[in-house]
XYZ file of C-alpha atoms in Angstrom:
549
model
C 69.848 4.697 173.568
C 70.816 4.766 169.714
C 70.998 7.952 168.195
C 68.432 8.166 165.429
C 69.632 8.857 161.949
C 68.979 12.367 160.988
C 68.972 13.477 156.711
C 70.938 16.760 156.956
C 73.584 17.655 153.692
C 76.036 15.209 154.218
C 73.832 12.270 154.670
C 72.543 13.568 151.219
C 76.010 13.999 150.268
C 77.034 10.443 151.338
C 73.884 9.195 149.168
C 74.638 11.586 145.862
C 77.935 9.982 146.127
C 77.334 6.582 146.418
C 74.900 7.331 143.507
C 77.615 8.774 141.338
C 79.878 6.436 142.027
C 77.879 3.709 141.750
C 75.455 4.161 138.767
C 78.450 6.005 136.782
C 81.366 3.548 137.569
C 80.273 0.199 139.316
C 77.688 0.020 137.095
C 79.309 0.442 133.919
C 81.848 -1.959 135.085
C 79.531 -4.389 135.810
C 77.675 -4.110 132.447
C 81.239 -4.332 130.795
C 82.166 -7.775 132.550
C 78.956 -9.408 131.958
C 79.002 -7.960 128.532
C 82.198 -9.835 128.298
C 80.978 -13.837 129.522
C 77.449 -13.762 127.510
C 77.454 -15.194 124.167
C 76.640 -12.342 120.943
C 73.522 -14.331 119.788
C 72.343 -16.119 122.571
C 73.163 -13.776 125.814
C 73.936 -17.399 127.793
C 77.259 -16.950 129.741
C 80.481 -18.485 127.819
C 84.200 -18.078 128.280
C 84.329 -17.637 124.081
C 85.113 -14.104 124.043
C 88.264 -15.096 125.871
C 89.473 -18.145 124.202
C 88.935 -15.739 121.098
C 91.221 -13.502 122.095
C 94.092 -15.934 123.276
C 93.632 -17.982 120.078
C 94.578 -15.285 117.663
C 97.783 -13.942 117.296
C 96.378 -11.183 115.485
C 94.567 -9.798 119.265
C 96.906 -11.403 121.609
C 99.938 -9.305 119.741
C 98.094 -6.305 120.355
C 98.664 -7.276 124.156
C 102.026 -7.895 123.911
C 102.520 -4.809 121.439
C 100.941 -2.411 124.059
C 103.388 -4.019 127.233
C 106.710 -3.332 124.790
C 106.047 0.234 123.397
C 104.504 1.239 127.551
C 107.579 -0.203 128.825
C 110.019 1.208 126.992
C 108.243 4.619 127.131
C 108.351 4.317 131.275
C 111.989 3.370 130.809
C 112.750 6.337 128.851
C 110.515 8.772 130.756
C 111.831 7.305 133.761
C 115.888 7.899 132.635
C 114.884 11.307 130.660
C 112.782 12.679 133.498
C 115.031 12.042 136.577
C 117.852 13.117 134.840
C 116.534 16.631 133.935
C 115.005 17.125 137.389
C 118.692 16.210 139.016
C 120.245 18.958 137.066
C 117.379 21.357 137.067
C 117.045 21.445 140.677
C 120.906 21.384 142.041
C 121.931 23.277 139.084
C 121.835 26.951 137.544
C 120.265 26.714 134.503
C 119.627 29.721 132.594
C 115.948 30.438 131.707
C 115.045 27.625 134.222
C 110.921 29.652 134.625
C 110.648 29.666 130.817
C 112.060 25.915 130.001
C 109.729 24.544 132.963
C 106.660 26.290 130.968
C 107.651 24.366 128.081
C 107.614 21.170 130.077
C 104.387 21.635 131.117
C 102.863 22.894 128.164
C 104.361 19.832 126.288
C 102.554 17.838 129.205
C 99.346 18.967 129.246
C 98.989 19.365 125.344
C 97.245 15.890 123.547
C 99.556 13.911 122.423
C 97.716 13.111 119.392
C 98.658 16.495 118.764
C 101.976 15.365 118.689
C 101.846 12.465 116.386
C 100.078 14.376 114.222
C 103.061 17.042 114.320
C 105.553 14.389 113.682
C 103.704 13.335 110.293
C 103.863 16.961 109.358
C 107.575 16.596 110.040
C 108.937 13.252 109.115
C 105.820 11.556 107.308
C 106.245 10.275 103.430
C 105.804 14.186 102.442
C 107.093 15.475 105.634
C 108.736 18.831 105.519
C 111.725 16.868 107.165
C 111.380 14.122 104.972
C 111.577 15.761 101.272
C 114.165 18.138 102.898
C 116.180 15.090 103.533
C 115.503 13.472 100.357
C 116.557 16.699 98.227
C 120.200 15.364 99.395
C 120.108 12.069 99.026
C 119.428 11.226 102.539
C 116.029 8.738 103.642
C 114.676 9.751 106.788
C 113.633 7.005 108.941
C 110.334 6.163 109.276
C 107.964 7.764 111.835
C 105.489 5.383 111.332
C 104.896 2.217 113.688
C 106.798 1.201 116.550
C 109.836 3.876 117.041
C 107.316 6.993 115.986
C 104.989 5.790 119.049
C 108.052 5.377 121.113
C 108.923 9.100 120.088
C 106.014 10.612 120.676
C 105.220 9.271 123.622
C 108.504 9.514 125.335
C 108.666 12.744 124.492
C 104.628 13.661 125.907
C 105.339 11.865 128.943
C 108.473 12.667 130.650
C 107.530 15.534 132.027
C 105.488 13.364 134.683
C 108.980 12.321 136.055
C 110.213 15.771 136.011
C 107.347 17.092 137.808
C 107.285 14.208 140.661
C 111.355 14.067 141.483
C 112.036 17.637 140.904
C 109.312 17.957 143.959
C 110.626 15.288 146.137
C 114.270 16.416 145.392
C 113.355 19.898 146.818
C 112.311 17.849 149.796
C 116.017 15.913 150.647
C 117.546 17.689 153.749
C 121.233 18.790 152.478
C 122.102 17.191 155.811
C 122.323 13.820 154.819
C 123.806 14.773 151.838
C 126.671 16.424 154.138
C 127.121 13.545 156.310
C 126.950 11.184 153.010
C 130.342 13.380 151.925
C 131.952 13.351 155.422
C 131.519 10.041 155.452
C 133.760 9.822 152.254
C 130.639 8.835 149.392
C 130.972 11.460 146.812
C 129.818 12.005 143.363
C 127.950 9.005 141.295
C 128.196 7.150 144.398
C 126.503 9.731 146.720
C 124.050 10.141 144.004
C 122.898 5.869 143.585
C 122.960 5.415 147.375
C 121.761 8.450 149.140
C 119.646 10.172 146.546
C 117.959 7.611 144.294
C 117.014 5.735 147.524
C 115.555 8.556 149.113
C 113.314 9.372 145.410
C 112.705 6.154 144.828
C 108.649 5.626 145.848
C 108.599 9.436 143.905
C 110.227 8.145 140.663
C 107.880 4.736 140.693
C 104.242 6.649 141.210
C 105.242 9.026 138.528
C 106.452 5.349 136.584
C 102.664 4.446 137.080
C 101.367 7.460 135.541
C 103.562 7.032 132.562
C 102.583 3.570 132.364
C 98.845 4.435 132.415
C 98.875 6.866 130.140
C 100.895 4.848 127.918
C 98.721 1.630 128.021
C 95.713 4.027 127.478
C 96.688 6.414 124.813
C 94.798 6.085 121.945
C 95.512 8.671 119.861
C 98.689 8.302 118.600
C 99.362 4.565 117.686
C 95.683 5.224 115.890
C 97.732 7.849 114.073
C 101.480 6.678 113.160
C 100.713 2.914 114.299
C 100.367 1.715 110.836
C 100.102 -1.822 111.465
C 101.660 -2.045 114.987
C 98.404 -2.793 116.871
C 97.881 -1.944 120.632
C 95.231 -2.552 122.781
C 93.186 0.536 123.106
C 93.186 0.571 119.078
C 92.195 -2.947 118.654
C 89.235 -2.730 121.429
C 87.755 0.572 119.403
C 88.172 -0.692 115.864
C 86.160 -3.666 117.176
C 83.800 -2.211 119.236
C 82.957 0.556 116.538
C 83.420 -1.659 112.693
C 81.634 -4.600 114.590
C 79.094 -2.913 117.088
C 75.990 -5.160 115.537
C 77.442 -8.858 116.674
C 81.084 -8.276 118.218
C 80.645 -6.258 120.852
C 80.725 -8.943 123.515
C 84.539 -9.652 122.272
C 85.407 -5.965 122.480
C 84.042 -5.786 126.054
C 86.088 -8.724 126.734
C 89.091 -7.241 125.460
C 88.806 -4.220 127.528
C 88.004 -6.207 130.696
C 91.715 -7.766 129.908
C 93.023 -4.427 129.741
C 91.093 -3.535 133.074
C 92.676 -6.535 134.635
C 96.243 -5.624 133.735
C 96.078 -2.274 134.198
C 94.194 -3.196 138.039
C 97.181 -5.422 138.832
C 100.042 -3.012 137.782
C 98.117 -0.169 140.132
C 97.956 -3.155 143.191
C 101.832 -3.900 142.659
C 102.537 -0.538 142.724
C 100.584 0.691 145.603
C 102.209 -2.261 147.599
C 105.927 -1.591 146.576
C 105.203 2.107 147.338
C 103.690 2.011 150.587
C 106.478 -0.815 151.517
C 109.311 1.803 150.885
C 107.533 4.915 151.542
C 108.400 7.414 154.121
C 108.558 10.699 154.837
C 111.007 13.890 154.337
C 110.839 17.364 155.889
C 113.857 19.196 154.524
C 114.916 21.853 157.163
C 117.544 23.081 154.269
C 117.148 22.105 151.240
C 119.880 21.176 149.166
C 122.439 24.335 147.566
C 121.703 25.131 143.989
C 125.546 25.026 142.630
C 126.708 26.061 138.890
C 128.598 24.011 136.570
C 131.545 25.963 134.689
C 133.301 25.041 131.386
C 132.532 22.387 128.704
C 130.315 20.261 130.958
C 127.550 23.405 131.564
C 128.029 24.267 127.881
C 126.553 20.368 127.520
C 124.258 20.334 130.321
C 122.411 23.711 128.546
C 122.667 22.180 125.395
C 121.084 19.050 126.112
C 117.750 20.563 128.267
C 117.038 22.932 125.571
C 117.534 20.349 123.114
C 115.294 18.456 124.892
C 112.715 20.910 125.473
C 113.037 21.859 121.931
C 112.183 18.607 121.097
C 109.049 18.500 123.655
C 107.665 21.652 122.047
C 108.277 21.477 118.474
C 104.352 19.556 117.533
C 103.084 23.235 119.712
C 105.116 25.063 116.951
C 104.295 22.958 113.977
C 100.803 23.042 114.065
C 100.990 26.804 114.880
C 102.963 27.653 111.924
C 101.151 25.038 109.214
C 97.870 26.697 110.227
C 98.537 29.646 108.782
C 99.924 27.967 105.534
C 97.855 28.252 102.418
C 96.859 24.466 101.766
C 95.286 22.612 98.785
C 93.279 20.007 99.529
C 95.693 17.587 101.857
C 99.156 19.211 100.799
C 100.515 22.804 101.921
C 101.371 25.051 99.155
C 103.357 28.057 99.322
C 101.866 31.429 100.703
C 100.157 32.231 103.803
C 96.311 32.324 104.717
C 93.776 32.625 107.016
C 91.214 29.892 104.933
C 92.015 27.390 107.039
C 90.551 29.421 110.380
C 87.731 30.392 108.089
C 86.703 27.019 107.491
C 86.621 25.580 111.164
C 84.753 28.618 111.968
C 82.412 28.012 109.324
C 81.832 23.859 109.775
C 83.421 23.046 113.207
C 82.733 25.864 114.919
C 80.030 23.665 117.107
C 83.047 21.758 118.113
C 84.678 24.421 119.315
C 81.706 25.522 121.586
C 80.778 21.813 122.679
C 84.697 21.637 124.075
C 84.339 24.719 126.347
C 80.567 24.107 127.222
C 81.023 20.230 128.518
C 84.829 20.719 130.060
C 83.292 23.730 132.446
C 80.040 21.910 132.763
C 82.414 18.839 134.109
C 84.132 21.604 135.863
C 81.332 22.779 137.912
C 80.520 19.019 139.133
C 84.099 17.984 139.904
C 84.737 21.374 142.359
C 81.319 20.348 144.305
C 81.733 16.593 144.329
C 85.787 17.378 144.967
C 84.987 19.449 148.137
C 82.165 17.607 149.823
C 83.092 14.224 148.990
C 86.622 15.211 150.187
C 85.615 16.748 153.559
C 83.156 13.348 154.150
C 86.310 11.417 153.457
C 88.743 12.947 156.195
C 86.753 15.134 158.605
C 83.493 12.583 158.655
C 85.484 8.886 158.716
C 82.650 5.694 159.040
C 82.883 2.539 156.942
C 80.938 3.578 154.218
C 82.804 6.939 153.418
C 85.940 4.363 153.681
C 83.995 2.470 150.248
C 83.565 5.353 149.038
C 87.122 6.538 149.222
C 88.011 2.846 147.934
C 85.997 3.601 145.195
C 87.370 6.799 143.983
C 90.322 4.930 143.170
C 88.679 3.161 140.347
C 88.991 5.947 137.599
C 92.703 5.793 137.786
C 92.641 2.333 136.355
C 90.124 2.417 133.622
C 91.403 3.928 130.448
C 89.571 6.360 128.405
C 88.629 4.222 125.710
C 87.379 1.253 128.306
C 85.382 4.138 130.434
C 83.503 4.795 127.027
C 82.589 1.622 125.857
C 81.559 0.823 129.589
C 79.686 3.953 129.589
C 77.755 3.356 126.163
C 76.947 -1.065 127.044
C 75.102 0.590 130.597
C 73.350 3.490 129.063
C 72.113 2.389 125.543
C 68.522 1.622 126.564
C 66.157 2.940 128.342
C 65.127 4.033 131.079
C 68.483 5.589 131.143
C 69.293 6.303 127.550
C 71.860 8.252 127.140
C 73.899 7.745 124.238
C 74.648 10.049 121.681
C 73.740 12.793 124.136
C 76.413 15.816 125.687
C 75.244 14.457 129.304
C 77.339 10.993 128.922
C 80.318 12.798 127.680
C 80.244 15.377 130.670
C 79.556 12.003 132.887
C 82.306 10.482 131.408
C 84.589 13.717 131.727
C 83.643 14.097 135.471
C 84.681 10.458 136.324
C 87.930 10.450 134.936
C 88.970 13.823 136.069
C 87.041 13.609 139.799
C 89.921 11.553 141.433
C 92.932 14.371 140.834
C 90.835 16.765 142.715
C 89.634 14.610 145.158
C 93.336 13.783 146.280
C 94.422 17.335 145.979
C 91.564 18.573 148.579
C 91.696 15.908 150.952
C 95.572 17.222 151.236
C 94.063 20.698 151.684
C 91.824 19.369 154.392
C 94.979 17.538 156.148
C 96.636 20.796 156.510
C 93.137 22.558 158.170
C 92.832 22.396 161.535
C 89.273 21.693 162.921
C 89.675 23.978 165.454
C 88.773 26.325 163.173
C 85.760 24.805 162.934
C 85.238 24.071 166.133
C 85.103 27.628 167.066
C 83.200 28.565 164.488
C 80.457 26.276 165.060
C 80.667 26.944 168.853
C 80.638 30.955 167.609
C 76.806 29.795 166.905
C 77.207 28.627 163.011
C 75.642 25.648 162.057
C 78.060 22.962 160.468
C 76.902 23.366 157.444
C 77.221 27.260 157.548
C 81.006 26.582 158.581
C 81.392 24.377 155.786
C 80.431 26.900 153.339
C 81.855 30.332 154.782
C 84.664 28.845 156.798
C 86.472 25.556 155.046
C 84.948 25.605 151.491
C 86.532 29.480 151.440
C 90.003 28.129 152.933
C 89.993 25.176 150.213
C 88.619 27.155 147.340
C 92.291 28.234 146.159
C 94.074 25.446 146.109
C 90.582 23.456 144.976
C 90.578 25.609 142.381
C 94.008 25.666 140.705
C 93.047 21.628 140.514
C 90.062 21.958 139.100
C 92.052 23.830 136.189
C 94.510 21.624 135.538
C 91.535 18.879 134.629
C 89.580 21.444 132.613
C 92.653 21.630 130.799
C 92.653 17.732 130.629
C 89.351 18.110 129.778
C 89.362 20.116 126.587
C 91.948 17.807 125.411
C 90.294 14.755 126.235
C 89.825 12.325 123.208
C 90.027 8.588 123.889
C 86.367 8.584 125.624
C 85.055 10.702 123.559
C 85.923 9.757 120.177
C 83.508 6.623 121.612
C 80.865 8.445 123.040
C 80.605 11.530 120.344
C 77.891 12.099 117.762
C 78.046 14.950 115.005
C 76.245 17.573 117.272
C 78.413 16.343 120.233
C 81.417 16.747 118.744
C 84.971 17.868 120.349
C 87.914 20.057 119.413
C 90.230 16.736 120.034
C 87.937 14.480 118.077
C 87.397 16.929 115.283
C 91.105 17.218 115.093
C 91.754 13.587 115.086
C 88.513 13.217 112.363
C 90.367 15.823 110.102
C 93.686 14.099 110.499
C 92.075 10.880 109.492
C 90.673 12.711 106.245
C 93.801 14.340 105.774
C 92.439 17.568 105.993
C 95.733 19.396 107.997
C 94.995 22.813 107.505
C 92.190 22.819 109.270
C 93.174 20.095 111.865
C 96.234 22.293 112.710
C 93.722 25.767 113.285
C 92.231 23.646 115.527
C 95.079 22.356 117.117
C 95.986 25.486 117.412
C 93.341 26.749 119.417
C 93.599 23.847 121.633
C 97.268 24.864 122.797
C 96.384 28.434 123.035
C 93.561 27.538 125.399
C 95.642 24.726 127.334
C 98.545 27.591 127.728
C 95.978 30.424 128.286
C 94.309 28.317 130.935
C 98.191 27.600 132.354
C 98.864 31.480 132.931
C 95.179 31.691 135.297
C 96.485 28.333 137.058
C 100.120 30.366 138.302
C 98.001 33.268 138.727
C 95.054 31.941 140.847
C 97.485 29.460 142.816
C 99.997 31.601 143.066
C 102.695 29.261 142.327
C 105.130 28.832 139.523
C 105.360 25.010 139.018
C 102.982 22.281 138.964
C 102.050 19.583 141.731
C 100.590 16.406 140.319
């Protein structure tokens, strides 16, 4: 006899779910490619949009633009980032807890922010720049290619650090030990017992790099200056030609979900070919370099992180600086504050209001959709597991345009309203806690459970005051790290935003793009105090002192 289907809170779980997932993902997706094959004036389906594209140098260059500057940005990250986490974590370094900050702060900071910094510094009137020029010397120019490379490079490397630091604490010094007995020493120990062994590490944090790259809008809209990329391209002609070309710009970013779907396939499949796992017993000794080489190895990490932090301390600093008009003149002043408070302080608000509204969702649907994924396995939990994966793929300039093609009419009309930007925050930010409490979950026993439910509690009741109370730590230090990706979200929202829905990261990048840097560096400032404020609760409530991605 079949056992009849009974509604109870994680059927309605499984359904709010599939709801989410569905009317806030598939959907848009499906709006964006059939957005993409009709025809602008007669909605009949065509292939035009894509010939269009492929014709044109002008928009195929953009394609080929974005695939040199993200690949030479993974590169770098990739060298940069391995490197520092090598001699971080088998070295002594002096202030190691205060350089890792930096690392993260530089991380976690927009990197719009950052381009924006380096115009301060090495722009046409960069304080760099006319330095330079006073003695003869011309500074190169941070504009196009190189400046995205820079900024970028130098935004993103920390993802490297952060994965092979972890997996090098993982290595057992025994194979390192029988590597040496064996006769393999230095470089050579290091290319075929270490790399090996960080390998699947170093080439998931490669596809975050690369992600982020091909996605970042900010700052090649910034200090691209000509050098067109993709994200750029698909919002200058979804926004300039909304009336009649917004079938080609949905086409474009259905090419950019295509390519960035097949690097995340390739990936996954090389990964999970070479992927294994370590349990170091002993991990391996931190030693301490002596002489002229730890003199250079210093040197070059706080060079480095010097570097990474300098657009935190630029914008500090130039808010404070009296400014007329676009140009900083001498003397200090507190106008600049005074003004954001005055005109932007809605911004301000709207930034804190949506990112913990998104917060809210993104710990519920985390935790239940989590515990329906591992502890409550059937085929349609499995597709909606597969699902959650989407998000990871779809850049934030994509998401929005998807989001505003499905939701510009009614019934469901939700343009130019806070809900589609807190939508839109929750989807791209769901998937890092989703991952981080199914690993939670892994590591509960259901025994625990089991005797509490056998203890007379209903499952429900054991969910709440038994496992939700056991995952609410480590939930929670996730859902903090993407409120602080939240506040500093911008290439969504600089779609989806209206003047009363307005951001801290897209009033910065609006009063960048007037030249207006006083008051685009007061609010940059807030930003990084929030993102490091934010970082001090995150050690505190998690009780750790480094970051797991």
């Amino acid at each position: 006899m079949n056992k009849k289907f009974q509604w109870d809170f994680w059927a309605w779980i499984t359904l709010l779910s599939i709801v989410v997932f569905g009317l806030f993902l598939m959907y848009p997706l499906f709006s964006l490619f059939a957005s993409a094959f009709q025809d602008a004036m007669t909605g009949e389906f065509t292939m035009e949009n894509f010939t269009h594209f492929f014709d044109r140098k002008y928009y195929y260059q953009s394609m080929i633009n974005s695939f040199s500057v993200t690949t030479c940005v993974t590169v770098l990250a990739v060298i940069i980032g391995t490197a520092l986490a090598y001699f971080m974590t088998l070295f002594k370094v002096r202030g190691k807890n205060i350089v890792e900050i930096c690392i993260i702060i530089s991380l976690l900071s927009p990197p719009f922010i950052g381009a924006y910094s380096w115009i301060l510094i090495g722009g046409r009137s960069g304080i760099l720049t006319q330095w330079l020029a006073g003695m003869g010397i011309d500074f190169p120019s941070i504009y196009g290619f190189a400046g995205i490379l820079l900024v970028l490079t130098l935004k993103l490397y920390p993802f490297i650090y952060l994965y092979v630091a972890g997996a090098m604490k993982n290595i057992d010094s025994a194979l390192i030990e029988a590597a040496e007995s064996l006769g393999c020493s230095g470089i050579k120990k290091v290319v075929t017992i270490m790399l090996p062994l960080i390998t699947p590490t170093i080439l998931a944090g490669a596809l975050m790099v690369f992600m982020n790259a091909m996605a970042d809008f900010g700052t090649p809209m910034l200090i691209g200056e000509g050098f067109n990329v993709m994200p750029v391209m698909i919002y200058s002609e979804f926004i300039n030609e909304v009336g009649d070309q917004a079938n080609f710009a949905a086409a474009m970013a259905a090419i950019m979900v295509l390519i960035t779907s097949t690097i995340f396939m390739l990936q996954k499949y090389v990964v999970n070919k070479k992927s294994f796992t370590m349990s170091s017993l002993r991990p391996l000794p931190v030693g301490e370099m002596t002489g002229l080489k730890n003199v250079i190895m210093h040197l070059c990490i706080y060079v480095l992180v010097a570097l990474s932090m300098i657009p935190q301390l630029v914008v500090i600093y130039t808010s404070f600086l009296k400014t007329n008009g676009s140009i900083f003149v001498d003397g200090y002043s507190l106008d600049s504050y005074r003004t954001i408070f005055e005109s932007l302080g809605t911004a301000i608000t709207n930034t804190y209001l949506y990112s913990t509204a998104a917060m809210v969702m993104i710990v519920f649907l985390g935790m239940t959709v989590a515990y329906l994924t591992t502890r409550k396995k059937s085929w349609l939990t499995d597709v909606i597991d597969t699902l959650t994966m989407f998000p990871y793929i779809i850049p934030g300039s994509v998401l929005g345009i998807t989001l505003l093609l499905a939701f510009n009419d009614e019934p469901m009309l939700l343009s130019g309203t806070a809900i589609i930007i807190i939508i839109s925050l929750v989807i791209r930010r769901l998937p890092y806690t989703l991952r981080s409490s199914s690993a939670i979950l892994y590591q509960l026993s259901p025994s625990l459970e089991e005797a509490s439910i056998s203890l007379g509690a209903s499952p429900l009741k054991t969910f709440f005051k038994v496992t939700a109370v056991m995952m609410l730590p480590g939930v929670m230090s996730g859902a903090i790290i993407s409120w602080i990706t939240a506040i500093n979200e911008l290439s969504s929202s600089v779609i989806l935003f209206t003047g009363a829905t307005k951001t801290m990261s897209v009033a910065i990048y609006t009063e960048v793009i007037r030249a207006s840097y006083g008051t685009a560096a007061a609010l940059s400032t807030i930003l990084t105090l929030t993102t490091i404020t934010a970082m001090v609760i995150f050690f505190k409530v998690s009780g750790r002192r480094d970051v797991t991605l």
